[in-house]
Short mmCIF file of C-alpha atoms in Angstrom, two decimals:
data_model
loop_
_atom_site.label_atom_id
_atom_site.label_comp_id
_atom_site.label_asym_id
_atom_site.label_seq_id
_atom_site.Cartn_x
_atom_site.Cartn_y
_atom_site.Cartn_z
CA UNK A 1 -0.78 85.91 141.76
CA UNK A 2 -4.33 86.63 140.85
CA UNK A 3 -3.45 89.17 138.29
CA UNK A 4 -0.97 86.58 136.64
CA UNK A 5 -3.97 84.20 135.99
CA UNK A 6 -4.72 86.19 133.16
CA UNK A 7 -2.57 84.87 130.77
CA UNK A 8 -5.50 82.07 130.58
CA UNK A 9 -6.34 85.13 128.01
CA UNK A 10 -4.59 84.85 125.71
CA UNK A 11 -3.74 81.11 125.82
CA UNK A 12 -7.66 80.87 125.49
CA UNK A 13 -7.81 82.71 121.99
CA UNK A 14 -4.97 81.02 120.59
CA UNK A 15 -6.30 77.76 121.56
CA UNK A 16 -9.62 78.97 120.30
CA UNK A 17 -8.05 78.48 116.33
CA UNK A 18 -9.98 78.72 113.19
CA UNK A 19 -8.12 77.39 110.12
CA UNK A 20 -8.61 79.55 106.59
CA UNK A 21 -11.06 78.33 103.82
CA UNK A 22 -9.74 76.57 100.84
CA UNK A 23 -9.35 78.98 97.86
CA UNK A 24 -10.91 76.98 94.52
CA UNK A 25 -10.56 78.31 90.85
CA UNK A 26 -13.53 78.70 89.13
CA UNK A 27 -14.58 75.75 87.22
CA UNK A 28 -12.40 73.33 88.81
CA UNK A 29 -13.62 69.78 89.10
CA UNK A 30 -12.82 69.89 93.00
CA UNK A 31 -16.28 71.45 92.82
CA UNK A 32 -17.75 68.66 91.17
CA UNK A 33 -16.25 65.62 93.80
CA UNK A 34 -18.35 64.99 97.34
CA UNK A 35 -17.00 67.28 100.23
CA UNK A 36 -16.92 65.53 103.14
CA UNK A 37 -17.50 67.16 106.47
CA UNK A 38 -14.78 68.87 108.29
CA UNK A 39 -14.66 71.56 110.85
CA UNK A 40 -13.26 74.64 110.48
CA UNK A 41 -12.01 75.02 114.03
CA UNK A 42 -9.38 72.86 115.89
CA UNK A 43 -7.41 73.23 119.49
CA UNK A 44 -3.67 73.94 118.97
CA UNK A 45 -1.45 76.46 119.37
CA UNK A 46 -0.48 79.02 116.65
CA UNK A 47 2.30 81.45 116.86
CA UNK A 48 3.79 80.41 120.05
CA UNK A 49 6.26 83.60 120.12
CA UNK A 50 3.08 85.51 120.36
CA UNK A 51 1.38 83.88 122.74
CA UNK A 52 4.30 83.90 125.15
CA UNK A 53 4.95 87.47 124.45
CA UNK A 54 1.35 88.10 125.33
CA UNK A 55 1.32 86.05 128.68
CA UNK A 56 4.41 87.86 129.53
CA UNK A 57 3.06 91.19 128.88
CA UNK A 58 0.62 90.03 131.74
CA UNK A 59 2.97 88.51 133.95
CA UNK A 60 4.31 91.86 133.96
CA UNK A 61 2.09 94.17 134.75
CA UNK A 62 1.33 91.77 137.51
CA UNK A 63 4.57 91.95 138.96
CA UNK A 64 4.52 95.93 138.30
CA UNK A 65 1.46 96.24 140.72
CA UNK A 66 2.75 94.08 143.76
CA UNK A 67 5.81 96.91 143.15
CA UNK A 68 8.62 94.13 143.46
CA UNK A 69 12.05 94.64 145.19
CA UNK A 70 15.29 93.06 145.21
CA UNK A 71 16.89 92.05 148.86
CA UNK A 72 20.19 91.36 149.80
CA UNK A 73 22.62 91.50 152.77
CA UNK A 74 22.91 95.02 153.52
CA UNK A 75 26.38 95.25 155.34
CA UNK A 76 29.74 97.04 155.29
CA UNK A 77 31.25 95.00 152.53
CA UNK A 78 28.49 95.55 150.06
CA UNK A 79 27.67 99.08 151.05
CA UNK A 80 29.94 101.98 151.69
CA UNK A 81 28.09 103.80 154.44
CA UNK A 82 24.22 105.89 154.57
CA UNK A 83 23.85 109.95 154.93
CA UNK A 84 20.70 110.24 156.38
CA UNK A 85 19.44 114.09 156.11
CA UNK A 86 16.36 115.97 156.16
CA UNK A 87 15.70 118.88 153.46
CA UNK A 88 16.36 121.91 155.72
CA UNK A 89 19.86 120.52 156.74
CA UNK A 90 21.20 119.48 153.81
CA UNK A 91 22.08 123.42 152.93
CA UNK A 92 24.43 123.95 155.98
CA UNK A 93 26.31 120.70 155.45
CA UNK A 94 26.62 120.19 151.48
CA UNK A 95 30.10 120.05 151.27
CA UNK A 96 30.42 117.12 153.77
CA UNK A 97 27.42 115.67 152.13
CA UNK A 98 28.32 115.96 148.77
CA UNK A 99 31.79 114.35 149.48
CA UNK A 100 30.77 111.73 151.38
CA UNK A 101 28.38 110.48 148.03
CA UNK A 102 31.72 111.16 146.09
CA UNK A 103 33.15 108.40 148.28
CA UNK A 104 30.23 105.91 147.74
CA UNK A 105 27.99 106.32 150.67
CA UNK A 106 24.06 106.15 149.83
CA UNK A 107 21.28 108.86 150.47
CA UNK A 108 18.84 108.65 152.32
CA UNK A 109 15.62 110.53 154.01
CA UNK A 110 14.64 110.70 157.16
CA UNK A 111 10.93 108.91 156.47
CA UNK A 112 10.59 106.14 158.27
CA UNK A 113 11.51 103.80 155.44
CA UNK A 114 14.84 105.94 154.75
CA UNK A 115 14.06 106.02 150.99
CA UNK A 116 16.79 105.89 149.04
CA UNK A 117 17.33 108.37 147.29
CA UNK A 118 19.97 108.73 144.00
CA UNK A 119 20.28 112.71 144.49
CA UNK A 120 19.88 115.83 147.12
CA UNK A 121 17.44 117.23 145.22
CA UNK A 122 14.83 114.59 145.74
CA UNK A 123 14.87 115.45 149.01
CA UNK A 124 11.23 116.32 150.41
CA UNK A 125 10.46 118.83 153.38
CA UNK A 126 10.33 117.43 156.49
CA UNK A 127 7.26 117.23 158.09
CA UNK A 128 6.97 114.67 160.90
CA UNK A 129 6.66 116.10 164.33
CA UNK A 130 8.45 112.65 165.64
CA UNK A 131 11.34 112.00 168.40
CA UNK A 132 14.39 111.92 167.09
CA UNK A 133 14.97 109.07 169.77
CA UNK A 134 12.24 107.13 167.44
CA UNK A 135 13.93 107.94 164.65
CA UNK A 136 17.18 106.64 165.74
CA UNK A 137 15.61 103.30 167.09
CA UNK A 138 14.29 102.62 163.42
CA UNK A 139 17.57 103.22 162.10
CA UNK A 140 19.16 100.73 164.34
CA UNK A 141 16.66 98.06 162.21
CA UNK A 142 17.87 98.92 159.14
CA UNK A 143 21.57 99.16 159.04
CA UNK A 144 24.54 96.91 160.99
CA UNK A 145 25.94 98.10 163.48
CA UNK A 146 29.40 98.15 162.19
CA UNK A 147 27.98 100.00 158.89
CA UNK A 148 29.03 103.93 159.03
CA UNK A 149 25.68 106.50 159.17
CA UNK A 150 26.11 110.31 159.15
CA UNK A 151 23.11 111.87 160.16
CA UNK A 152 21.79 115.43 159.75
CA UNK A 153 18.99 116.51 161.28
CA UNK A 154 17.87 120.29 163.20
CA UNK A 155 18.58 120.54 166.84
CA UNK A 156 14.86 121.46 167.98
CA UNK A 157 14.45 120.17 171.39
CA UNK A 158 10.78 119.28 171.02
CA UNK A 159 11.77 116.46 168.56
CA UNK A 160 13.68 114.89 171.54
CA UNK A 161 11.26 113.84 173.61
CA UNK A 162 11.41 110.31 175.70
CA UNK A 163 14.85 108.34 176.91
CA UNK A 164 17.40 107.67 174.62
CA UNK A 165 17.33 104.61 173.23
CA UNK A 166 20.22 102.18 173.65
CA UNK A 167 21.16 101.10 170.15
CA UNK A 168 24.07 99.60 168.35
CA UNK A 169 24.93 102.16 165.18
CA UNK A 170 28.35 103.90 164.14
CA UNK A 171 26.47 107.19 163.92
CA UNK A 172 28.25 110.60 163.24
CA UNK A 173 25.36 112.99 164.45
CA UNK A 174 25.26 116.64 163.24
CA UNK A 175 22.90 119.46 163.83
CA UNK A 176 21.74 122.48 162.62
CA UNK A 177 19.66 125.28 164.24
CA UNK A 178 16.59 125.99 161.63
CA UNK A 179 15.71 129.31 160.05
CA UNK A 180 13.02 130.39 162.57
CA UNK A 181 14.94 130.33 165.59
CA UNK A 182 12.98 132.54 167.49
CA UNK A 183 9.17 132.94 168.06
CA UNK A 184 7.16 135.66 170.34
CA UNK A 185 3.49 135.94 171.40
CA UNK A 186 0.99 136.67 173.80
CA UNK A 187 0.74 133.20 176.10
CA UNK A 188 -2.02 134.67 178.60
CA UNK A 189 -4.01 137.93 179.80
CA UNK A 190 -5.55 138.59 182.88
CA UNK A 191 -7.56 141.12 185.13
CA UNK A 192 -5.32 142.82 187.93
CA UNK A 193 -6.48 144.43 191.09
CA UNK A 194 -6.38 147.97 189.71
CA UNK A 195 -8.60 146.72 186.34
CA UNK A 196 -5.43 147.14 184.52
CA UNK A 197 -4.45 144.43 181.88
CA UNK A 198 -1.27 141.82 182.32
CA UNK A 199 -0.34 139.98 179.11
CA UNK A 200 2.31 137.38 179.85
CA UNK A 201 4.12 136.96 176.82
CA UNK A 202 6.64 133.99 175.96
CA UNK A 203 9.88 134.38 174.07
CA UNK A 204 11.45 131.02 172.85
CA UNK A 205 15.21 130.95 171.31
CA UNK A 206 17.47 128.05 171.18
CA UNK A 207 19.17 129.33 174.64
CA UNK A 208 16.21 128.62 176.52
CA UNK A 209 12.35 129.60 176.69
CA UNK A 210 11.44 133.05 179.27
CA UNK A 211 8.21 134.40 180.10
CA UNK A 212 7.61 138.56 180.83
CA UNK A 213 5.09 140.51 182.12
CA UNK A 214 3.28 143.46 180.12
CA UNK A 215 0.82 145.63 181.71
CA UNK A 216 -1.63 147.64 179.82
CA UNK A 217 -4.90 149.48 180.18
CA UNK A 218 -8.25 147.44 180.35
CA UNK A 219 -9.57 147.23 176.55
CA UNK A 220 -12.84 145.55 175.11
CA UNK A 221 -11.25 142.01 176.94
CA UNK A 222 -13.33 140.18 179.03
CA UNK A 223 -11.32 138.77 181.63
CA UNK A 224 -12.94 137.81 184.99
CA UNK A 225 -12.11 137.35 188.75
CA UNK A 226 -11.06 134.13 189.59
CA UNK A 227 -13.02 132.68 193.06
CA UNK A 228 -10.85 130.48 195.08
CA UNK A 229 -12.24 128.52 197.56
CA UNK A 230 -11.45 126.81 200.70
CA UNK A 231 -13.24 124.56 202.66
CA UNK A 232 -12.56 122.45 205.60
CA UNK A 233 -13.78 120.58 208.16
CA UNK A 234 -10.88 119.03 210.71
CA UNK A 235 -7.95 120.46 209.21
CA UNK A 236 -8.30 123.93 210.07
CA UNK A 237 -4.26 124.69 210.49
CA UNK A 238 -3.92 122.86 206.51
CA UNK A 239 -6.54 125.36 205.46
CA UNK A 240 -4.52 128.18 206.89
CA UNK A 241 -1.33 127.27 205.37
CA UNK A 242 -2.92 126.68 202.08
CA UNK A 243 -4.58 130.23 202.31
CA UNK A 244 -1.31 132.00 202.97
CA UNK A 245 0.38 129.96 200.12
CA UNK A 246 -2.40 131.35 197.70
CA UNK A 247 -2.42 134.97 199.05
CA UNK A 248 1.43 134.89 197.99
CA UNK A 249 0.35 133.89 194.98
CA UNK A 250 -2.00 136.55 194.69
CA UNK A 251 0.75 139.15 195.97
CA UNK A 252 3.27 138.19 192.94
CA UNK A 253 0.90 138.05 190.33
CA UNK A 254 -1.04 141.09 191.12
CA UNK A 255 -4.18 139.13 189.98
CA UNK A 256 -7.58 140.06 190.86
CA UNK A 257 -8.33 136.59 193.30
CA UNK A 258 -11.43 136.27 195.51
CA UNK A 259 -10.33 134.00 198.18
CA UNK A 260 -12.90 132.81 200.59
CA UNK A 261 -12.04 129.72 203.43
CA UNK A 262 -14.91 128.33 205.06
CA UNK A 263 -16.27 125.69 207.63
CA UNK A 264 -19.45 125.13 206.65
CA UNK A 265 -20.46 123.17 203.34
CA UNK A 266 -23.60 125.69 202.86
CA UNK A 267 -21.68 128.62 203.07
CA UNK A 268 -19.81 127.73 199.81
CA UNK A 269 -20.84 129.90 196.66
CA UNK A 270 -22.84 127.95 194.02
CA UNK A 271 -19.82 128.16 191.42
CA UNK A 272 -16.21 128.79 191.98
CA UNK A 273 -13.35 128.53 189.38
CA UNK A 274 -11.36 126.59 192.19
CA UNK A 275 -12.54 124.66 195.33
CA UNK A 276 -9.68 123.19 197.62
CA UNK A 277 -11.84 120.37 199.43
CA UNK A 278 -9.49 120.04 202.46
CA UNK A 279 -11.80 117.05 204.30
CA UNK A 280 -12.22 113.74 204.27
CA UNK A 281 -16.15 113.62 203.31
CA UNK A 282 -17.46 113.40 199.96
CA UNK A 283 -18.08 116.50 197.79
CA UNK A 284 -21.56 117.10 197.70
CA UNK A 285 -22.78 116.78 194.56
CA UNK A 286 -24.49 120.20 194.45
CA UNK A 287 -21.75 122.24 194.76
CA UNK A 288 -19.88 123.23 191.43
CA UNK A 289 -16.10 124.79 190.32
CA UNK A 290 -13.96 124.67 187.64
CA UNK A 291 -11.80 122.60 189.35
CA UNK A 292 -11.80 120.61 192.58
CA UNK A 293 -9.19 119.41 194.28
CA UNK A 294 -9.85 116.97 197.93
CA UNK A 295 -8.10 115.03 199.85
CA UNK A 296 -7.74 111.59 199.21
CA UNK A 297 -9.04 109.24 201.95
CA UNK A 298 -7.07 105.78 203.27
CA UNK A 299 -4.72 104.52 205.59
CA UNK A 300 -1.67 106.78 205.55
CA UNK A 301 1.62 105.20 204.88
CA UNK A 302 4.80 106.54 206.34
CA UNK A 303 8.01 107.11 203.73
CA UNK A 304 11.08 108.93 203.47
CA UNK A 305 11.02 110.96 199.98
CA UNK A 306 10.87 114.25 198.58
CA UNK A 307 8.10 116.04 196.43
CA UNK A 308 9.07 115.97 192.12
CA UNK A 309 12.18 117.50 191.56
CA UNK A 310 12.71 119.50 195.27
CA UNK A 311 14.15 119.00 198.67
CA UNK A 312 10.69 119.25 200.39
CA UNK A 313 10.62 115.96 202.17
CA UNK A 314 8.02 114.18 202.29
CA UNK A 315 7.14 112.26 205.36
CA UNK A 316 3.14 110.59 204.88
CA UNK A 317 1.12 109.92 201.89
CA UNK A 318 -1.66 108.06 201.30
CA UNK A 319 -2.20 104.99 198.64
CA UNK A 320 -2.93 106.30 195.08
CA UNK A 321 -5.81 104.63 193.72
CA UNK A 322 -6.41 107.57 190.94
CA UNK A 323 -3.29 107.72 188.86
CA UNK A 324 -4.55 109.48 185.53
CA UNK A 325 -2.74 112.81 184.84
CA UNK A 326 -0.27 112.88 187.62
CA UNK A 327 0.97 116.49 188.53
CA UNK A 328 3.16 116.14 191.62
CA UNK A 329 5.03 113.08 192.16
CA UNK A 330 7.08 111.90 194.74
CA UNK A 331 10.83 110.84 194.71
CA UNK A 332 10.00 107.00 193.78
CA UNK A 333 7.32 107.78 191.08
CA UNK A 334 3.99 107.49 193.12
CA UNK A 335 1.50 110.20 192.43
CA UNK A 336 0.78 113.08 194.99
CA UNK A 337 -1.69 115.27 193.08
CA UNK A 338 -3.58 113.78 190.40
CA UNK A 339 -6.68 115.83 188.56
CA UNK A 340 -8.69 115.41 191.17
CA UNK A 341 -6.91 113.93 194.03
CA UNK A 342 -4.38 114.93 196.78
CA UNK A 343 -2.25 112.16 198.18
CA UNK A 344 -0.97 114.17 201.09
CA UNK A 345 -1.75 117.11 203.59
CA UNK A 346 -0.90 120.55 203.98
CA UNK A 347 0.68 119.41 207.51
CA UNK A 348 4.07 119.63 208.78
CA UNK A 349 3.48 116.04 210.30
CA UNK A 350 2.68 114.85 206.79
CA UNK A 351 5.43 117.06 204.66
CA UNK A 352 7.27 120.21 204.59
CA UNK A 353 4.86 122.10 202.02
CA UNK A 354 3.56 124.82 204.93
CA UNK A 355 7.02 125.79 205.29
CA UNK A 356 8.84 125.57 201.94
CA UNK A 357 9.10 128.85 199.75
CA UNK A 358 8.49 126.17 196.99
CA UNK A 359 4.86 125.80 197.71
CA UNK A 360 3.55 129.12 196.35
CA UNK A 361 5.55 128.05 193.11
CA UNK A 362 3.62 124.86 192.65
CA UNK A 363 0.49 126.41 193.12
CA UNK A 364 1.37 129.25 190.85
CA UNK A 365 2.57 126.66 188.18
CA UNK A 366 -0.74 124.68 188.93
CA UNK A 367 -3.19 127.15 188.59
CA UNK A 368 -1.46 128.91 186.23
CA UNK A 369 0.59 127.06 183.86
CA UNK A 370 2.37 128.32 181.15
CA UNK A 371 -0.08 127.08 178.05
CA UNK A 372 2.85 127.93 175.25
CA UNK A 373 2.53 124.87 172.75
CA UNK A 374 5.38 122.82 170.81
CA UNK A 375 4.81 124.91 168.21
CA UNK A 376 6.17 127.54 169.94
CA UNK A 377 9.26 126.06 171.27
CA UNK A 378 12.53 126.81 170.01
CA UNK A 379 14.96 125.49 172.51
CA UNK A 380 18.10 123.48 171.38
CA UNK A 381 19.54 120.34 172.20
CA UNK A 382 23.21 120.58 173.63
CA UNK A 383 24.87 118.57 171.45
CA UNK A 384 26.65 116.36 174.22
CA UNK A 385 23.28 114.66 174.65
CA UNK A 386 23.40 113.24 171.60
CA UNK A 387 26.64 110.66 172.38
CA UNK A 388 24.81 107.21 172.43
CA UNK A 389 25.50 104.68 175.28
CA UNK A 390 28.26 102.24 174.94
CA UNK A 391 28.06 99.66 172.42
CA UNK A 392 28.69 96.90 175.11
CA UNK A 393 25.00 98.35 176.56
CA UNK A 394 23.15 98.80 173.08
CA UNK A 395 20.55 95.90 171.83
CA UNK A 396 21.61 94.40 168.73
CA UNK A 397 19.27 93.77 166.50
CA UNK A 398 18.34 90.04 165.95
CA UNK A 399 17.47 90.17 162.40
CA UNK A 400 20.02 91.03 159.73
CA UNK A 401 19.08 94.31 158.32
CA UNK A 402 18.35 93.96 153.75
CA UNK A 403 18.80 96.18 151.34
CA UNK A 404 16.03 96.82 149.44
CA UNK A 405 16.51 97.88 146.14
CA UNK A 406 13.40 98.77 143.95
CA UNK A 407 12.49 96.61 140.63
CA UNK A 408 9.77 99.01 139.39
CA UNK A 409 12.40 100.62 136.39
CA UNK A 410 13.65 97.53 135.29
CA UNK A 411 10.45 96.29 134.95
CA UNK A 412 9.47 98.61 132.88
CA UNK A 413 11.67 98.61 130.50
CA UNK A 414 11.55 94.81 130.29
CA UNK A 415 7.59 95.48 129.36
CA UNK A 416 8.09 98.08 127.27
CA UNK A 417 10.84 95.93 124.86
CA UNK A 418 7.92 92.78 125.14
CA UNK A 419 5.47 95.60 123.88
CA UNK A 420 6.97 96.13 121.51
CA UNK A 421 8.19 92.83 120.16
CA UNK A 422 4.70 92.06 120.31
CA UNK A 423 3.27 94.55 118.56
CA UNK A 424 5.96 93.92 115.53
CA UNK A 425 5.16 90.14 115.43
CA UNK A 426 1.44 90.77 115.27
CA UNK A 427 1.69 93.24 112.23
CA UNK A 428 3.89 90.49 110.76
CA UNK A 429 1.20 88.25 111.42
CA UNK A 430 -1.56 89.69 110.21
CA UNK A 431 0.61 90.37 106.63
CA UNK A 432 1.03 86.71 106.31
CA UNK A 433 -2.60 86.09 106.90
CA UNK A 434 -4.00 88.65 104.22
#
């Protein structure tokens, strides 16, 4: 609207008029007669084809910047269906693609506006590193539910993350596996006990994601012993437990592991990579590691659940007041081990940790996680995920979905005829006035 008050422009210099001189012969008696004042200018319109040719010209352009559309109803009587694909998929289905535009049905991307698109070869490359599950609950805002979509995306799992969401499409889902398929490389090295080298080095298909161990001589790599520490104060039996755990850790990994369990605070080494604070007293504040890990302190509370994803039961825990980057949860969703924090003992009264064969795997995945990155993954969705709840459960959206159909073409054309109608009338113009 502010660009449109410039047609005050050209009304202005129209307004602004200034009315030719009166040719006289030479020697006419005109000459000789009194003149009487008059002004040369006066306020009134001339050539009003022009000047509304003009403020259109500007109305125009104005409506060229805010980049109008047209909306409308979008639903299964005005629209035929959508084919929703991303670059890299389009190859493996263009047959079923290019007949379903045949029968009327609109392209679109996979942005997160769905452009529209009048061809396959405007499709871009797909870049977004977002859920699928995100994708689908955008599309569930855009199109009825009773309108057909056919959507073709890859089947990486990574771009699956979250719940499904419960929405209300007719979607016909179809996947592809991508190009790179499979990806190798080196995911960690470490020092063994015989100064030998073991790479662990990931492999990642769309079967599934393995890990295998490589060992090789010691080169110019500076890997160091890690120092494990124990201490405790009251709960001697939890250290012992927690010791064995670790030495099987140590056993199956063949890496070189100082462990040390103590009593007594000042018998801890100045630094440690790991210090398992098994007490119920503060950590002094002069003692450093890596990482530290203590018991939590509070009234214990007595439940009947299991540790994550296991059968360990789980039989005493304490309240969670710390609940930022929970690693071990229980059954109901209450954090166990948080960054810092342990919510539970190494105690058969408390859990069955000392005595599960699970334990040393927790540990092993704790201290030594597998650090492979999305980038890396290549695992595939089984397609019998990807059948959406029953409409009766989906959420209907409460606004009906437009069609949005851009103006920016017909707009300029429009300016480009007033150009040059314009243009001719002001040549005209001009011959009249000479």
């Amino acid at each position: 609207m502010t660009l449109a008050t410039g047609i005050a422009v050209p009304v202005f210099i129209h307004l602004w008029h200034r009315r030719p001189g009166k040719v006289l012969r030479i020697s006419s008696v005109q000459l000789l007669a009194a003149s009487s004042v008059r002004h040369a200018r006066s306020w009134r319109v001339s050539d009003w084809w022009l000047l509304l040719l003009r403020c259109l010209l500007i109305v125009l352009l104005a409506l060229l910047l805010s980049q109008p559309v047209w909306r409308k109803p979008l639903t299964a009587r005005t629209v035929k269906g959508w084919v929703v694909t991303e670059q890299a998929a389009y190859p493996a289905f263009r047959h079923q693609i290019d007949s379903l535009l045949r029968q009327g049905f609109q392209l679109h991307a996979t942005d997160t506006a769905f452009t529209h698109l009048r061809r396959p070869d405007e499709l871009t490359p797909d870049t977004s590193t977002a859920s699928y599950w995100q994708l689908l609950q955008t599309l569930s805002h855009k199109v009825p539910a009773d309108l057909p979509v056919y959507l073709f995306t890859g089947n990486r799992l990574a771009r699956f993350s979250g719940p499904m969401p419960a929405v209300a499409l007719t979607l016909h889902w179809q996947t592809m596996t991508p190009a790179d398929s499979v990806d190798n490389w080196n995911d960690y090295t470490y020092l063994l006990e015989n100064d030998s080298l073991r790479i662990r080095k990931g492999r990642s298909t769309p079967s599934g994601t393995v890990f295998s161990y490589h060992d090789t001589q010691r080169g110019n790599n500076d890997t160091a012993t890690l120092y494990y520490t124990i201490y405790t104060d009251k709960y001697p039996e939890d250290a012992r437990y927690l010791e064995a755990a670790l030495k099987a850790v140590r056993q199956y990994t063949h890496r070189k592991i100082s462990l040390l369990s103590v009593r007594q605070a000042t018998a801890i080494p100045a630094s440690q990579d790991w210090l398992w604070w098994l007490s119920d007293s503060p950590v002094p504040a002069n003692i450093k590691a890596g990482r530290t890990i203590r018991y939590a302190t509070g009234t214990p509370q007595i439940v009947a659940a299991t540790i994550g994803n296991t059968d360990i039961r789980l039989f005493r825990r304490l309240p969670a007041t710390d609940t930022a980057g929970a690693m071990w949860l229980d059954s109901y969703g209450n954090p166990l081990l948080t960054k810092d924090n342990l919510y539970t003992h190494i105690d058969p009264t408390w859990n069955e940790l000392p005595w599960s064969g699970e334990f040393p795997e927790m540990l092993l995945e704790l201290m030594l996680p597998a650090t492979w990155e999305k980038q890396h993954d290549r695992r595939s969705i089984d397609t019998r995920q990807l059948a959406l709840p029953a409409p009766a459960a989906a959420v209907k959206p409460a606004v009906l979905p437009q069609q949005e159909t851009s103006l920016e073409k017909t707009i300029w054309i429009i300016l480009f005829l007033a150009f040059c109608m314009e243009r001719y009338l002001s040549s005209k113009t001009a011959v009249k006035s000479e």
